[in-house]
Coordinates of C-alpha atoms and ligand atoms in Angstrom, one line a residue:
M304 CA 0.0 0.0 0.0
K305 CA 1.5 3.3 -1.0
K306 CA 1.9 5.9 1.6
H307 CA 0.5 8.8 -0.3
C308 CA -2.7 7.2 -1.7
L309 CA -5.4 9.7 -0.9
P310 CA -5.5 9.5 2.9
V311 CA -8.9 11.1 2.9
Y312 CA -10.4 8.0 1.3
K313 CA -8.2 5.6 3.2
G314 CA -10.5 5.1 6.3
F315 CA -13.6 4.9 4.2
L316 CA -12.2 2.5 1.8
A317 CA -10.7 0.3 4.4
L318 CA -14.2 -0.1 5.8
I319 CA -16.2 -0.4 2.6
F320 CA -13.8 -2.0 0.2
P321 CA -11.3 -4.0 2.2
L322 CA -10.4 -6.3 -0.7
L323 CA -10.6 -3.8 -3.4
F324 CA -8.4 -1.4 -1.5
L325 CA -5.5 -3.8 -1.8
A326 CA -5.7 -3.4 -5.5
S327 CA -6.8 0.2 -5.6
C328 CA -3.5 2.1 -5.3
A329 CA -1.4 2.6 -8.4
T330 CA 1.6 4.6 -9.2
V331 CA 1.7 6.9 -12.2
P332 CA 4.7 6.1 -14.5
I333 CA 7.3 9.0 -14.8
T334 CA 6.0 11.2 -12.0
G335 CA 5.7 8.4 -9.3
R336 CA 2.5 10.0 -8.0
S337 CA 0.2 7.5 -6.1
Q338 CA -3.4 7.4 -7.4
L339 CA -6.7 5.7 -6.7
N340 CA -7.6 3.1 -9.3
L341 CA -10.8 1.2 -8.4
V342 CA -12.0 0.1 -11.8
P343 CA -10.4 -3.1 -13.1
S344 CA -8.4 -2.5 -16.3
S345 CA -10.5 -5.1 -18.2
S346 CA -13.6 -3.1 -17.4
M347 CA -12.0 0.2 -18.5
L348 CA -10.9 -1.4 -21.7
S349 CA -14.1 -3.0 -22.6
L350 CA -16.1 0.2 -21.9
S351 CA -13.5 2.1 -24.0
N352 CA -13.8 -0.2 -26.9
D353 CA -17.6 -0.1 -26.8
Q354 CA -17.6 3.7 -26.7
Y355 CA -15.0 4.0 -29.4
N356 CA -16.9 1.7 -31.7
T357 CA -20.1 3.8 -31.1
F358 CA -18.1 7.0 -31.8
L359 CA -16.7 5.5 -35.1
R360 CA -20.2 4.7 -36.2
N361 CA -21.5 8.2 -35.5
N362 CA -18.7 10.3 -36.7
R363 CA -17.0 10.9 -40.0
L364 CA -13.3 10.4 -40.8
S365 CA -11.6 13.3 -42.6
S366 CA -11.2 12.9 -46.3
N367 CA -8.0 15.0 -46.3
R368 CA -5.3 12.5 -47.1
A369 CA -2.3 14.7 -46.2
E370 CA -3.7 15.6 -42.8
T371 CA -4.8 12.0 -42.1
A372 CA -1.4 10.8 -42.9
R373 CA 0.1 13.4 -40.6
V374 CA -2.0 12.1 -37.7
K375 CA -1.1 8.5 -38.4
R376 CA 2.7 9.4 -38.8
V377 CA 2.9 11.3 -35.5
G378 CA 0.7 8.8 -33.7
K379 CA 2.9 5.9 -34.8
K380 CA 6.1 7.7 -33.7
L381 CA 4.5 8.5 -30.3
Q382 CA 3.3 4.9 -29.8
R383 CA 6.9 3.7 -30.4
A384 CA 8.2 6.3 -27.9
V385 CA 5.7 5.3 -25.2
E386 CA 6.5 1.6 -25.8
Q387 CA 10.3 2.3 -25.6
Y388 CA 9.9 4.2 -22.4
F389 CA 7.7 1.5 -20.8
R390 CA 9.9 -1.3 -22.0
Q391 CA 13.1 0.3 -20.7
R392 CA 11.5 0.5 -17.2
G393 CA 10.1 -3.0 -17.2
L394 CA 6.5 -1.7 -17.5
I395 CA 5.7 -2.9 -20.9
S396 CA 3.0 -5.3 -19.5
E397 CA 0.9 -2.2 -18.8
L398 CA 0.5 -1.7 -22.5
R399 CA -0.1 -5.3 -23.3
Q400 CA -3.8 -4.8 -24.0
Y401 CA -3.3 -1.6 -26.0
S402 CA -4.5 -1.7 -29.5
W403 CA -3.4 1.6 -30.9
E404 CA -5.4 3.6 -33.4
Y405 CA -5.0 7.2 -34.6
N406 CA -7.7 8.7 -36.6
L407 CA -8.6 12.2 -37.9
F408 CA -12.3 13.1 -37.6
K409 CA -14.1 15.7 -39.6
N410 CA -15.3 18.0 -36.8
K411 CA -15.0 21.7 -36.4
S412 CA -14.3 21.8 -32.7
P413 CA -10.7 22.0 -31.8
N414 CA -10.4 18.8 -29.8
A415 CA -8.5 15.5 -29.4
W416 CA -8.6 12.6 -26.9
C417 CA -7.0 9.2 -26.2
M418 CA -9.0 6.4 -24.6
P419 CA -7.5 3.7 -22.4
G420 CA -6.2 1.1 -24.8
G421 CA -4.7 3.7 -27.2
K422 CA -7.6 4.8 -29.3
I423 CA -6.7 8.3 -30.4
A424 CA -9.1 10.8 -32.1
V425 CA -8.0 14.2 -33.5
Y426 CA -10.6 16.6 -34.8
T427 CA -9.8 18.6 -37.8
G428 CA -10.8 21.7 -35.9
I429 CA -7.6 21.6 -33.9
L430 CA -5.2 21.5 -36.9
P431 CA -5.1 25.3 -37.4
Y432 CA -3.6 25.4 -33.9
T433 CA -1.2 22.5 -34.2
R434 CA 0.1 23.5 -37.7
T435 CA 3.1 21.1 -37.9
D436 CA 4.0 17.5 -37.0
A437 CA 5.6 18.8 -33.8
G438 CA 2.5 20.9 -32.9
L439 CA 0.3 17.9 -33.4
A440 CA 2.7 15.8 -31.3
V441 CA 2.1 18.3 -28.4
V442 CA -1.6 17.5 -28.4
M443 CA -1.4 13.8 -29.1
A444 CA 1.4 13.2 -26.6
H445 CA -0.6 15.1 -23.9
E446 CA -3.7 13.0 -24.6
I447 CA -1.7 9.7 -24.6
A448 CA -0.2 10.8 -21.3
H449 CA -3.7 11.1 -19.7
A450 CA -4.4 7.5 -20.9
V451 CA -1.2 5.8 -19.8
A452 CA -1.3 7.7 -16.5
K453 CA -4.8 6.2 -16.1
H454 CA -6.3 9.6 -15.3
G455 CA -9.7 8.4 -16.5
N456 CA -9.7 5.4 -14.1
E457 CA -8.6 7.8 -11.3
R458 CA -11.5 10.2 -12.1
M459 CA -14.0 7.4 -12.5
S460 CA -12.9 6.0 -9.1
Q461 CA -13.5 9.3 -7.5
L462 CA -16.9 9.6 -9.1
L463 CA -17.8 6.0 -8.0
L464 CA -16.9 6.9 -4.4
T465 CA -18.9 10.1 -4.4
Q466 CA -21.9 9.0 -6.4
M467 CA -22.3 5.4 -5.4
G468 CA -21.4 5.8 -1.8
G469 CA -21.1 2.4 -0.1
A470 CA -22.2 0.2 -3.0
A471 CA -19.5 -2.3 -3.6
L472 CA -17.8 -1.8 -6.9
S473 CA -18.4 -5.2 -8.4
S474 CA -22.1 -4.9 -7.7
A475 CA -22.1 -1.4 -9.0
M476 CA -20.6 -2.5 -12.3
N477 CA -23.2 -5.3 -12.6
S478 CA -26.3 -3.7 -11.2
Y479 CA -26.0 -0.2 -12.7
P480 CA -24.6 -0.7 -16.1
S481 CA -26.2 2.5 -17.4
K482 CA -25.0 4.5 -14.5
T483 CA -21.5 3.0 -14.8
R484 CA -21.6 3.9 -18.5
R485 CA -22.7 7.5 -17.7
L486 CA -19.8 7.8 -15.2
W487 CA -17.5 6.6 -17.9
M488 CA -18.8 9.1 -20.3
S489 CA -18.3 11.9 -17.7
A490 CA -14.9 10.6 -16.9
F491 CA -13.8 10.7 -20.5
G492 CA -15.7 13.7 -21.8
V493 CA -16.9 11.8 -24.8
G494 CA -20.5 12.8 -24.1
S495 CA -22.4 14.5 -26.9
K496 CA -23.0 17.6 -24.9
V497 CA -20.1 19.9 -24.1
G498 CA -21.8 20.8 -20.9
L499 CA -21.3 17.2 -19.7
L500 CA -17.5 17.5 -20.0
L501 CA -15.8 17.1 -16.7
P502 CA -12.3 18.6 -16.9
Y503 CA -9.4 16.7 -15.6
S504 CA -8.0 18.1 -12.4
R505 CA -5.2 20.6 -12.4
I506 CA -2.8 18.0 -11.0
Q507 CA -3.8 15.6 -13.9
E508 CA -3.4 18.4 -16.5
Y509 CA 0.1 19.3 -15.3
E510 CA 1.1 15.7 -15.1
A511 CA -0.1 15.0 -18.6
D512 CA 1.8 18.1 -19.9
R513 CA 5.0 16.9 -18.1
I514 CA 4.7 13.2 -19.4
G515 CA 3.6 14.3 -22.8
L516 CA 6.7 16.5 -23.2
I517 CA 8.9 13.5 -22.5
F518 CA 7.0 11.2 -25.0
M519 CA 7.2 13.8 -27.7
A520 CA 11.0 14.3 -27.0
I521 CA 11.7 10.5 -27.3
A522 CA 9.7 10.5 -30.5
G523 CA 12.0 13.1 -31.9
Y524 CA 9.8 16.2 -31.6
N525 CA 11.3 19.3 -29.9
P526 CA 9.4 19.9 -26.6
N527 CA 9.8 23.6 -27.0
E528 CA 7.1 23.5 -29.6
A529 CA 4.6 23.1 -26.8
I530 CA 4.9 26.8 -25.8
G531 CA 3.9 28.0 -29.3
F532 CA 0.9 25.6 -29.4
W533 CA -0.5 26.7 -26.0
K534 CA 0.1 30.4 -26.9
R535 CA -1.9 30.0 -30.2
M536 CA -4.6 28.3 -28.2
S537 CA -4.8 31.0 -25.6
R538 CA -4.8 33.8 -28.2
S539 CA -7.8 32.2 -29.9
S540 CA -9.8 32.4 -26.7
K541 CA -9.6 36.1 -26.5
G542 CA -12.9 37.5 -27.5
G543 CA -15.6 35.1 -28.7
K544 CA -16.2 31.5 -27.5
P545 CA -13.1 29.6 -26.4
P546 CA -12.3 26.4 -28.3
E547 CA -13.7 23.2 -26.8
F548 CA -10.2 21.9 -26.0
L549 CA -9.6 25.0 -23.8
S550 CA -12.7 24.5 -21.8
T551 CA -11.0 21.3 -20.4
H552 CA -7.5 22.6 -20.8
P553 CA -7.2 26.1 -19.5
S554 CA -4.3 27.8 -21.2
D555 CA -3.1 30.5 -18.9
A556 CA 0.2 32.0 -17.7
S557 CA 0.6 29.5 -15.0
R558 CA 0.2 26.5 -17.3
I559 CA 2.6 27.9 -19.8
R560 CA 5.1 28.6 -16.9
Q561 CA 4.7 25.0 -15.7
I562 CA 5.4 23.7 -19.2
R563 CA 8.5 26.0 -19.5
N564 CA 9.8 24.5 -16.2
A565 CA 9.3 21.0 -17.4
I566 CA 11.0 21.4 -20.8
P567 CA 14.7 21.1 -19.5
D568 CA 13.9 17.6 -18.2
A569 CA 12.2 16.6 -21.4
M570 CA 15.1 17.9 -23.5
K571 CA 17.3 15.2 -21.9
Y572 CA 15.3 12.7 -23.9
Y573 CA 15.3 14.7 -27.2
R574 CA 17.3 13.3 -30.1
K575 CA 16.8 15.1 -33.4
Ligands
ZN531 ZN1 -5.5 17.3 -20.7

């Protein structure tokens, strides 16, 4: 049991979920932060695959060949970088059930996401902000970082605790499939209405920035490109409605400062 695993929940969990608790603490690769992971990986993956297939049926792929090729090219390089990182640290089994896909969808909102299991969606609306392969790598590496750091599981675990109270997780998953699905939707922000989006916490955002910079560096993209991307994003929010990506990824001076601080560490991994 890791010592920093959300002490607030500790007593509660020890009473309600004695067995689950043993399996509920995880450590985020790279940052070493302890987190709460109550949902079994197999459940996360099957929910993700279901939702991804539904998304594929209801959304259109971009017909722009060059941009689609760009998304696949950058995605492949990032996948190799993540695998290399995990393999070198003896963590490759964490990616065993990943089945990576990188697709470009025709959608005006500037957005992108990566589900557990490596299903990555980029919307055409974000391309004016990413501009280059390296700019796109900033976004995709950040989203991959959320997935491999299991931020969705962590958020869903917190939602399970607050919304389902004392219901044991196994019965919650079986007895309330629609509620569990809704929690999943909230946890991943794939719901149809923007209003349903639940932003990741600041801690998770900064963590995904930091991990993402390292993945992009290993993949051969200069982490300094992240500054330009976030500045372009934040400029676009001045006046008018901010892009969807910004509603869950506030781009302000403190975020950009944190990214700047994380770049020297990421540059140690960078090979042109
Ligand atoms: Zn994020």
